[in-house]
Every structure is written in structure tokens, then in C-alpha cells.
PDB file of C-alpha atoms in Angstrom:
ATOM      1  CA  UNK A1362     -37.460-103.805 -28.861  1.00 53.00           C
ATOM      2  CA  UNK A1363     -36.450-107.488 -28.765  1.00 56.00           C
ATOM      3  CA  UNK A1364     -33.910-108.352 -31.555  1.00 56.00           C
ATOM      4  CA  UNK A1365     -34.950-110.925 -34.049  1.00 58.00           C
ATOM      5  CA  UNK A1366     -33.030-114.251 -33.928  1.00 58.00           C
ATOM      6  CA  UNK A1367     -30.605-114.906 -36.838  1.00 56.00           C
ATOM      7  CA  UNK A1368     -31.926-116.719 -39.803  1.00 59.00           C
ATOM      8  CA  UNK A1369     -30.782-120.177 -40.781  1.00 60.00           C
ATOM      9  CA  UNK A1370     -28.570-118.901 -43.587  1.00 65.00           C
ATOM     10  CA  UNK A1371     -26.666-116.436 -41.378  1.00 66.00           C
ATOM     11  CA  UNK A1372     -26.153-119.100 -38.710  1.00 71.00           C
ATOM     12  CA  UNK A1373     -24.689-121.535 -41.196  1.00 74.00           C
ATOM     13  CA  UNK A1374     -22.280-118.892 -42.611  1.00 72.00           C
ATOM     14  CA  UNK A1375     -21.003-118.076 -39.115  1.00 74.00           C
ATOM     15  CA  UNK A1376     -20.398-121.729 -38.360  1.00 77.00           C
ATOM     16  CA  UNK A1377     -18.485-122.169 -41.615  1.00 78.00           C
ATOM     17  CA  UNK A1378     -16.227-119.177 -40.831  1.00 76.00           C
ATOM     18  CA  UNK A1379     -15.413-120.509 -37.347  1.00 80.00           C
ATOM     19  CA  UNK A1380     -14.571-123.887 -38.798  1.00 79.00           C
ATOM     20  CA  UNK A1381     -12.195-122.355 -41.379  1.00 76.00           C
ATOM     21  CA  UNK A1382     -10.386-120.296 -38.743  1.00 78.00           C
ATOM     22  CA  UNK A1383      -9.953-123.305 -36.576  1.00 78.00           C
ATOM     23  CA  UNK A1384      -8.566-125.303 -39.490  1.00 74.00           C
ATOM     24  CA  UNK A1385      -6.073-122.540 -40.439  1.00 71.00           C
ATOM     25  CA  UNK A1386      -4.842-122.223 -36.860  1.00 68.00           C
ATOM     26  CA  UNK A1387      -4.354-125.979 -36.581  1.00 71.00           C
ATOM     27  CA  UNK A1388      -2.411-126.024 -39.878  1.00 67.00           C
ATOM     28  CA  UNK A1389      -0.184-123.127 -38.785  1.00 62.00           C
ATOM     29  CA  UNK A1390       0.716-124.853 -35.523  1.00 65.00           C
ATOM     30  CA  UNK A1391       1.689-127.930 -37.423  1.00 64.00           C
ATOM     31  CA  UNK A1392       4.189-126.048 -39.690  1.00 64.00           C
ATOM     32  CA  UNK A1393       7.866-125.732 -38.546  1.00 60.00           C
ATOM     33  CA  UNK A1394       9.747-122.664 -39.957  1.00 58.00           C
ATOM     34  CA  UNK A1395      13.137-123.405 -41.601  1.00 62.00           C
ATOM     35  CA  UNK A1396      16.297-122.153 -39.814  1.00 62.00           C
ATOM     36  CA  UNK A1397      17.659-118.690 -40.742  1.00 65.00           C
ATOM     37  CA  UNK A1398      20.817-118.966 -42.979  1.00 66.00           C
ATOM     38  CA  UNK A1399      23.012-116.753 -40.815  1.00 64.00           C
ATOM     39  CA  UNK A1400      26.319-118.057 -42.217  1.00 73.00           C
ATOM     40  CA  UNK A1401      25.269-117.423 -45.794  1.00 68.00           C
ATOM     41  CA  UNK A1402      24.149-113.890 -44.927  1.00 69.00           C
ATOM     42  CA  UNK A1403      27.490-113.173 -43.218  1.00 69.00           C
ATOM     43  CA  UNK A1404      29.439-114.526 -46.215  1.00 72.00           C
ATOM     44  CA  UNK A1405      27.443-112.361 -48.626  1.00 70.00           C
ATOM     45  CA  UNK A1406      28.032-109.287 -46.418  1.00 69.00           C
ATOM     46  CA  UNK A1407      31.798-109.926 -46.297  1.00 71.00           C
ATOM     47  CA  UNK A1408      31.897-110.324 -50.080  1.00 68.00           C
ATOM     48  CA  UNK A1409      30.050-107.021 -50.600  1.00 70.00           C
ATOM     49  CA  UNK A1410      32.456-105.212 -48.198  1.00 69.00           C
ATOM     50  CA  UNK A1411      35.479-106.598 -50.070  1.00 65.00           C
ATOM     51  CA  UNK A1412      34.078-105.413 -53.410  1.00 65.00           C
ATOM     52  CA  UNK A1413      33.499-101.885 -52.018  1.00 62.00           C
ATOM     53  CA  UNK A1414      37.022-101.762 -50.529  1.00 53.00           C
ATOM     54  CA  UNK A1415      38.540-102.888 -53.849  1.00 54.00           C
ATOM     55  CA  UNK A1416      36.599-100.253 -55.808  1.00 52.00           C
ATOM     56  CA  UNK A1417      37.605 -97.500 -53.340  1.00 50.00           C
ATOM     57  CA  UNK A1418      41.283 -98.521 -53.529  1.00 51.00           C
ATOM     58  CA  UNK A1419      41.190 -98.441 -57.324  1.00 51.00           C
ATOM     59  CA  UNK A1420      39.569 -94.981 -57.303  1.00 50.00           C
ATOM     60  CA  UNK A1421      42.216 -93.633 -54.914  1.00 48.00           C
ATOM     61  CA  UNK A1422      44.989 -95.111 -57.060  1.00 50.00           C
ATOM     62  CA  UNK A1423      43.587 -93.421 -60.170  1.00 47.00           C
ATOM     63  CA  UNK A1424      43.342 -90.060 -58.368  1.00 49.00           C
ATOM     64  CA  UNK A1425      46.946 -90.299 -57.086  1.00 44.00           C
ATOM     65  CA  UNK A1426      48.159 -91.212 -60.581  1.00 50.00           C
ATOM     66  CA  UNK A1427      46.365 -88.205 -62.121  1.00 51.00           C
ATOM     67  CA  UNK A1428      47.853 -85.817 -59.533  1.00 45.00           C
ATOM     68  CA  UNK A1429      51.335 -87.317 -60.049  1.00 49.00           C
ATOM     69  CA  UNK A1430      51.104 -86.888 -63.832  1.00 45.00           C
ATOM     70  CA  UNK A1431      49.936 -83.275 -63.454  1.00 47.00           C
ATOM     71  CA  UNK A1432      52.827 -82.420 -61.101  1.00 42.00           C
ATOM     72  CA  UNK A1433      55.322 -84.148 -63.415  1.00 46.00           C
ATOM     73  CA  UNK A1434      54.104 -82.116 -66.397  1.00 52.00           C
ATOM     74  CA  UNK A1435      54.333 -78.841 -64.440  1.00 42.00           C
ATOM     75  CA  UNK A1436      57.802 -79.575 -63.026  1.00 46.00           C
ATOM     76  CA  UNK A1437      59.197 -80.861 -66.318  1.00 48.00           C
ATOM     77  CA  UNK A1438      57.755 -78.038 -68.455  1.00 52.00           C
ATOM     78  CA  UNK A1439      60.651 -76.022 -69.996  1.00 47.00           C
ATOM     79  CA  UNK A1440      60.952 -72.485 -68.697  1.00 46.00           C
ATOM     80  CA  UNK A1441      60.144 -69.723 -71.195  1.00 46.00           C
ATOM     81  CA  UNK A1442      62.481 -66.824 -71.966  1.00 43.00           C
ATOM     82  CA  UNK A1443      60.710 -64.540 -69.490  1.00 42.00           C
ATOM     83  CA  UNK A1444      61.125 -67.056 -66.642  1.00 41.00           C
ATOM     84  CA  UNK A1445      64.763 -67.786 -67.471  1.00 43.00           C
ATOM     85  CA  UNK A1446      65.825 -64.161 -67.683  1.00 45.00           C
ATOM     86  CA  UNK A1447      63.926 -61.281 -66.020  1.00 45.00           C
ATOM     87  CA  UNK A1448      63.320 -58.206 -68.184  1.00 42.00           C
ATOM     88  CA  UNK A1449      65.894 -55.424 -67.930  1.00 38.00           C
ATOM     89  CA  UNK A1450      64.410 -52.240 -66.423  1.00 40.00           C
ATOM     90  CA  UNK A1451      64.273 -49.301 -68.819  1.00 34.00           C
ATOM     91  CA  UNK A1452      66.620 -47.250 -66.630  1.00 33.00           C
ATOM     92  CA  UNK A1453      69.346 -49.914 -66.896  1.00 34.00           C
ATOM     93  CA  UNK A1454      69.342 -49.997 -70.688  1.00 35.00           C
ATOM     94  CA  UNK A1455      72.036 -48.109 -72.551  1.00 35.00           C
ATOM     95  CA  UNK A1456      71.030 -44.584 -73.479  1.00 38.00           C
ATOM     96  CA  UNK A1457      73.943 -43.899 -75.803  1.00 40.00           C
ATOM     97  CA  UNK A1458      74.959 -45.919 -78.858  1.00 41.00           C
ATOM     98  CA  UNK A1459      77.823 -48.349 -78.386  1.00 41.00           C
ATOM     99  CA  UNK A1460      79.353 -51.491 -79.879  1.00 43.00           C
ATOM    100  CA  UNK A1461      76.784 -54.193 -80.533  1.00 43.00           C
ATOM    101  CA  UNK A1462      76.876 -57.107 -78.033  1.00 42.00           C
ATOM    102  CA  UNK A1463      75.847 -59.441 -80.839  1.00 47.00           C
ATOM    103  CA  UNK A1464      78.446 -59.312 -83.626  1.00 46.00           C
ATOM    104  CA  UNK A1465      76.070 -61.013 -86.076  1.00 48.00           C
ATOM    105  CA  UNK A1466      73.460 -58.269 -85.690  1.00 50.00           C
ATOM    106  CA  UNK A1467      74.197 -55.109 -87.696  1.00 49.00           C
ATOM    107  CA  UNK A1468      73.903 -51.788 -85.842  1.00 51.00           C
ATOM    108  CA  UNK A1469      70.701 -49.839 -86.270  1.00 59.00           C
ATOM    109  CA  UNK A1470      70.948 -46.965 -88.755  1.00 66.00           C
ATOM    110  CA  UNK A1471      71.076 -43.485 -87.226  1.00 73.00           C
ATOM    111  CA  UNK A1472      67.978 -41.322 -87.257  1.00 82.00           C
ATOM    112  CA  UNK A1473      67.691 -38.829 -90.136  1.00 90.00           C
ATOM    113  CA  UNK A1474      67.964 -35.117 -89.387  1.00 95.00           C
ATOM    114  CA  UNK A1475      64.994 -33.714 -87.499  1.00 96.00           C
ATOM    115  CA  UNK A1476      63.321 -30.840 -89.334  1.00 97.00           C
ATOM    116  CA  UNK A1477      62.536 -27.933 -86.997  1.00 98.00           C
ATOM    117  CA  UNK A1478      60.927 -24.553 -87.549  1.00 97.00           C
ATOM    118  CA  UNK A1479      63.069 -21.399 -87.210  1.00 97.00           C
ATOM    119  CA  UNK A1480      63.287 -20.524 -83.517  1.00 97.00           C
ATOM    120  CA  UNK A1481      61.827 -23.860 -82.347  1.00 98.00           C
ATOM    121  CA  UNK A1482      63.425 -24.767 -79.009  1.00 98.00           C
ATOM    122  CA  UNK A1483      64.753 -28.323 -78.741  1.00 98.00           C
ATOM    123  CA  UNK A1484      65.493 -29.889 -75.350  1.00 97.00           C
ATOM    124  CA  UNK A1485      68.962 -31.392 -75.737  1.00 96.00           C
ATOM    125  CA  UNK A1486      69.018 -32.905 -72.229  1.00 94.00           C
ATOM    126  CA  UNK A1487      70.966 -31.972 -69.130  1.00 92.00           C
ATOM    127  CA  UNK A1488      69.490 -28.474 -69.071  1.00 94.00           C
ATOM    128  CA  UNK A1489      70.711 -27.619 -72.588  1.00 96.00           C
ATOM    129  CA  UNK A1490      68.494 -26.097 -75.265  1.00 97.00           C
ATOM    130  CA  UNK A1491      69.247 -25.761 -78.986  1.00 98.00           C
ATOM    131  CA  UNK A1492      67.401 -23.882 -81.721  1.00 98.00           C
ATOM    132  CA  UNK A1493      68.058 -22.786 -85.308  1.00 98.00           C
ATOM    133  CA  UNK A1494      67.397 -19.549 -87.150  1.00 97.00           C
ATOM    134  CA  UNK A1495      68.280 -18.432 -90.665  1.00 94.00           C
ATOM    135  CA  UNK A1496      71.422 -16.841 -89.229  1.00 94.00           C
ATOM    136  CA  UNK A1497      72.797 -19.981 -87.580  1.00 96.00           C
ATOM    137  CA  UNK A1498      72.905 -22.153 -84.462  1.00 97.00           C
ATOM    138  CA  UNK A1499      71.786 -20.964 -81.014  1.00 97.00           C
ATOM    139  CA  UNK A1500      72.194 -22.792 -77.726  1.00 97.00           C
ATOM    140  CA  UNK A1501      71.680 -22.141 -74.020  1.00 96.00           C
ATOM    141  CA  UNK A1502      73.180 -23.964 -71.053  1.00 95.00           C
ATOM    142  CA  UNK A1503      71.861 -24.827 -67.587  1.00 93.00           C
ATOM    143  CA  UNK A1504      73.171 -21.507 -66.264  1.00 92.00           C
ATOM    144  CA  UNK A1505      70.929 -19.618 -68.711  1.00 92.00           C
ATOM    145  CA  UNK A1506      73.824 -18.204 -70.760  1.00 91.00           C
ATOM    146  CA  UNK A1507      73.055 -18.104 -74.523  1.00 94.00           C
ATOM    147  CA  UNK A1508      75.484 -18.342 -77.421  1.00 95.00           C
ATOM    148  CA  UNK A1509      75.304 -18.330 -81.219  1.00 95.00           C
ATOM    149  CA  UNK A1510      77.367 -19.663 -84.128  1.00 95.00           C
ATOM    150  CA  UNK A1511      76.609 -17.771 -87.302  1.00 94.00           C
ATOM    151  CA  UNK A1512      76.436 -19.228 -90.821  1.00 95.00           C
ATOM    152  CA  UNK A1513      76.154 -15.816 -92.466  1.00 90.00           C
ATOM    153  CA  UNK A1514      79.150 -13.903 -91.072  1.00 90.00           C
ATOM    154  CA  UNK A1515      81.479 -15.058 -93.859  1.00 86.00           C
ATOM    155  CA  UNK A1516      83.516 -17.422 -91.653  1.00 89.00           C
ATOM    156  CA  UNK A1517      81.916 -20.558 -93.115  1.00 90.00           C
ATOM    157  CA  UNK A1518      82.012 -21.650 -96.746  1.00 92.00           C
ATOM    158  CA  UNK A1519      78.652 -23.326 -97.313  1.00 91.00           C
ATOM    159  CA  UNK A1520      79.778 -24.558-100.739  1.00 92.00           C
ATOM    160  CA  UNK A1521      82.460 -26.864 -99.288  1.00 94.00           C
ATOM    161  CA  UNK A1522      81.752 -29.752 -96.843  1.00 95.00           C
ATOM    162  CA  UNK A1523      82.828 -28.985 -93.315  1.00 96.00           C
ATOM    163  CA  UNK A1524      81.980 -29.446 -89.648  1.00 96.00           C
ATOM    164  CA  UNK A1525      82.566 -27.363 -86.499  1.00 95.00           C
ATOM    165  CA  UNK A1526      82.714 -28.238 -82.804  1.00 95.00           C
ATOM    166  CA  UNK A1527      81.928 -26.408 -79.577  1.00 93.00           C
ATOM    167  CA  UNK A1528      81.961 -28.188 -76.197  1.00 92.00           C
ATOM    168  CA  UNK A1529      81.209 -27.166 -72.633  1.00 90.00           C
ATOM    169  CA  UNK A1530      81.003 -29.306 -69.545  1.00 84.00           C
ATOM    170  CA  UNK A1531      81.888 -30.118 -65.968  1.00 80.00           C
ATOM    171  CA  UNK A1532      83.013 -33.146 -63.978  1.00 82.00           C
ATOM    172  CA  UNK A1533      79.754 -34.988 -64.655  1.00 85.00           C
ATOM    173  CA  UNK A1534      78.865 -34.282 -68.281  1.00 89.00           C
ATOM    174  CA  UNK A1535      80.117 -32.638 -71.450  1.00 92.00           C
ATOM    175  CA  UNK A1536      77.764 -31.088 -73.988  1.00 94.00           C
ATOM    176  CA  UNK A1537      78.990 -31.034 -77.601  1.00 95.00           C
ATOM    177  CA  UNK A1538      77.412 -29.215 -80.534  1.00 96.00           C
ATOM    178  CA  UNK A1539      78.348 -27.685 -83.858  1.00 97.00           C
ATOM    179  CA  UNK A1540      77.497 -27.051 -87.495  1.00 97.00           C
ATOM    180  CA  UNK A1541      77.749 -29.333 -90.503  1.00 97.00           C
ATOM    181  CA  UNK A1542      77.502 -27.786 -93.962  1.00 96.00           C
ATOM    182  CA  UNK A1543      78.349 -28.011 -97.650  1.00 93.00           C
ATOM    183  CA  UNK A1544      76.210 -31.144 -98.248  1.00 90.00           C
ATOM    184  CA  UNK A1545      72.530 -32.065 -98.565  1.00 88.00           C
ATOM    185  CA  UNK A1546      73.095 -35.810 -98.103  1.00 90.00           C
ATOM    186  CA  UNK A1547      73.997 -36.091 -94.410  1.00 94.00           C
ATOM    187  CA  UNK A1548      73.748 -39.580 -92.885  1.00 94.00           C
ATOM    188  CA  UNK A1549      75.319 -39.181 -89.459  1.00 96.00           C
ATOM    189  CA  UNK A1550      77.814 -37.287 -87.325  1.00 97.00           C
ATOM    190  CA  UNK A1551      80.029 -39.450 -85.135  1.00 96.00           C
ATOM    191  CA  UNK A1552      82.024 -38.149 -82.153  1.00 95.00           C
ATOM    192  CA  UNK A1553      85.026 -40.141 -80.846  1.00 94.00           C
ATOM    193  CA  UNK A1554      86.706 -39.038 -77.614  1.00 88.00           C
ATOM    194  CA  UNK A1555      90.324 -39.582 -76.554  1.00 85.00           C
ATOM    195  CA  UNK A1556      89.386 -42.887 -74.859  1.00 85.00           C
ATOM    196  CA  UNK A1557      87.979 -44.250 -78.136  1.00 89.00           C
ATOM    197  CA  UNK A1558      84.320 -43.987 -77.080  1.00 90.00           C
ATOM    198  CA  UNK A1559      82.054 -43.251 -80.054  1.00 94.00           C
ATOM    199  CA  UNK A1560      78.773 -41.336 -79.850  1.00 95.00           C
ATOM    200  CA  UNK A1561      76.248 -40.763 -82.635  1.00 96.00           C
ATOM    201  CA  UNK A1562      75.008 -37.172 -82.531  1.00 97.00           C
ATOM    202  CA  UNK A1563      71.449 -35.924 -82.997  1.00 97.00           C
ATOM    203  CA  UNK A1564      70.891 -33.803 -86.131  1.00 97.00           C
ATOM    204  CA  UNK A1565      68.677 -30.747 -86.685  1.00 97.00           C
ATOM    205  CA  UNK A1566      67.878 -28.912 -89.922  1.00 97.00           C
ATOM    206  CA  UNK A1567      65.578 -26.141 -91.089  1.00 97.00           C
ATOM    207  CA  UNK A1568      62.936 -26.898 -93.743  1.00 96.00           C
ATOM    208  CA  UNK A1569      64.014 -26.880 -97.378  1.00 92.00           C
ATOM    209  CA  UNK A1570      67.520 -28.323 -96.858  1.00 86.00           C
ATOM    210  CA  UNK A1571      69.428 -25.028 -96.672  1.00 90.00           C
ATOM    211  CA  UNK A1572      72.773 -26.861 -96.992  1.00 91.00           C
ATOM    212  CA  UNK A1573      73.671 -26.755 -93.311  1.00 96.00           C
ATOM    213  CA  UNK A1574      72.440 -28.142 -90.017  1.00 97.00           C
ATOM    214  CA  UNK A1575      73.267 -28.570 -86.341  1.00 98.00           C
ATOM    215  CA  UNK A1576      74.486 -31.623 -84.451  1.00 98.00           C
ATOM    216  CA  UNK A1577      74.631 -32.143 -80.686  1.00 97.00           C
ATOM    217  CA  UNK A1578      75.532 -34.893 -78.210  1.00 96.00           C
ATOM    218  CA  UNK A1579      76.325 -35.396 -74.530  1.00 94.00           C
ATOM    219  CA  UNK A1580      79.156 -37.614 -73.252  1.00 92.00           C
ATOM    220  CA  UNK A1581      80.853 -38.460 -69.968  1.00 88.00           C
ATOM    221  CA  UNK A1582      83.782 -36.172 -69.126  1.00 79.00           C
ATOM    222  CA  UNK A1583      87.049 -36.783 -70.947  1.00 68.00           C
ATOM    223  CA  UNK A1584      89.514 -39.050 -69.111  1.00 65.00           C
ATOM    224  CA  UNK A1585      92.045 -36.224 -68.858  1.00 61.00           C
ATOM    225  CA  UNK A1586      89.434 -33.828 -67.438  1.00 55.00           C
ATOM    226  CA  UNK A1587      89.429 -31.633 -70.529  1.00 52.00           C
ATOM    227  CA  UNK A1588      86.997 -31.234 -73.416  1.00 51.00           C
ATOM    228  CA  UNK A1589      89.447 -31.196 -76.314  1.00 58.00           C
ATOM    229  CA  UNK A1590      90.989 -33.939 -78.410  1.00 71.00           C
ATOM    230  CA  UNK A1591      87.700 -35.262 -79.807  1.00 86.00           C
ATOM    231  CA  UNK A1592      87.442 -36.521 -83.372  1.00 94.00           C
ATOM    232  CA  UNK A1593      84.417 -35.606 -85.525  1.00 95.00           C
ATOM    233  CA  UNK A1594      83.403 -37.536 -88.642  1.00 97.00           C
ATOM    234  CA  UNK A1595      80.626 -36.547 -91.072  1.00 97.00           C
ATOM    235  CA  UNK A1596      79.131 -39.372 -93.191  1.00 97.00           C
ATOM    236  CA  UNK A1597      76.569 -39.381 -95.991  1.00 95.00           C
ATOM    237  CA  UNK A1598      73.504 -41.622 -96.159  1.00 93.00           C
ATOM    238  CA  UNK A1599      75.496 -44.421 -97.845  1.00 93.00           C
ATOM    239  CA  UNK A1600      78.054 -44.500 -95.007  1.00 94.00           C
ATOM    240  CA  UNK A1601      80.777 -42.752 -96.987  1.00 95.00           C
ATOM    241  CA  UNK A1602      82.992 -40.371 -95.020  1.00 96.00           C
ATOM    242  CA  UNK A1603      82.465 -36.803 -96.231  1.00 96.00           C
ATOM    243  CA  UNK A1604      84.820 -34.878 -93.967  1.00 96.00           C
ATOM    244  CA  UNK A1605      86.463 -34.962 -90.540  1.00 96.00           C
ATOM    245  CA  UNK A1606      87.524 -32.464 -87.885  1.00 93.00           C
ATOM    246  CA  UNK A1607      90.359 -32.282 -87.299  1.00 91.00           C
ATOM    247  CA  UNK A1608      91.189 -33.580 -90.783  1.00 87.00           C
ATOM    248  CA  UNK A1609      92.361 -37.185 -90.861  1.00 81.00           C
TER     249      UNK A1609
END
């Protein structure tokens, strides 16, 4: 099939388009582009780098200042009582009463008599055992030997205040015990050895306040190697001396 020739209108439109392209190309060749402002671009780049460096330096300075302040607060913080003085282990604390290290602090009051049932065995420490019955005081030593001090054999006057003392020991320890009687207002029993060391004894009583009780204590051996020469003092709950053995 032979193509039909273009119409007049299509031919005129094509000519117009070619003329416009030719005119645009001629105008473009006649235009001269302005030079690139390289120096201005370099100056702007240097200015931006300086601003970033200044901001980074300021940030680092702030961080160093914060760390310095934190370290200063930690190093200058006053040490608490636990840091200044470590706690004393329980085994190093005194186990027997003694003079108070702080003269302004009054000594703690002694414990009241412990009420025990008849025949109840009490561990007195060091292998010693003490118990009470209606007939009197019973005790047994580490060797298993038992002894008794009667309150009903007629040798003790329960109507008059008094105190007795039995002691047994070796080169390491002395065990002391005895009766106190004739009072229902017992505060404490205090044992003083020949070196002037004072020990507060533990107290035992039967229910109902029968008018007598048992005291016991353990002490280091006497300086002279014996077990005699100790002074016993019986006080009431107000601190008044009731009686002593031997008598003062």
C-alpha cells in the first residue's frame, strides 16, 4: 500500500517545530555561562568547619566539667561511721560485764532472775549444768560428777538474808555458784575476785518466789592460782546492799 502524502496542516506544523528548535539552539550558543564562585564556596566550607569544631570543643568541655564535678563530690563526701570504723566481730566483744568505756553512759541493769521449773536443766557454760528442786541447788561439772546444796537440811535460815559460795575450776576457768535466800527482792549478785575484777552472776529461781534462789558465774582463774578470797555482794532491785559474804 502506498502511504498517503502529509496534509498541508501537518506539513506546516513540522516546519514550525524545526524553526523553533533552530532558534533555541542559536540562542543557547549565544549565551555565555557565568564563572563558578569557587572562592566563595571554599570560604563558606571553612566557616562551616570552624562552627562544627567550636561546637564539638564546647561539648567536650561540658562533659569534662560534669565528670570533674562528679569525682569531686565522691572524693569530698564525708565517710560514714561504718566506713570510718569497721564493725567489731561478735567473737571479739566482751562476754562478761566490766567497767563501762563511756563514763557518761550508765551501766545496763542486770537481768532479773530466770524462773525455771523444778528439775529443769540449765546450761551454765563450760560443760557445767545447774538445776533446782524443792530441796535445793544441784549442779554437775564437765567430768559428770553431781553435787547438791540443800535448803531443807536445817543449815540455812531462810528467814534471814544470806548467800553461799561454792567454786571449782582449773588453770583455764573457775565455775562459781551458790544460794541466796531470806529475801524476795533480789536485784543482782556481784562477785569480786582478789584482783578486783567484778562479775555479775546469773540468777535462777523456782516459780512462786520461794524465798531462795541460785546464782552462778564463770571467771578466769584467780591470780594466785586458787579459788578462794572472792567477795560476794547481794543487792536488791533498788541497788541497796542486802548482805555480803564474807561479811564486810
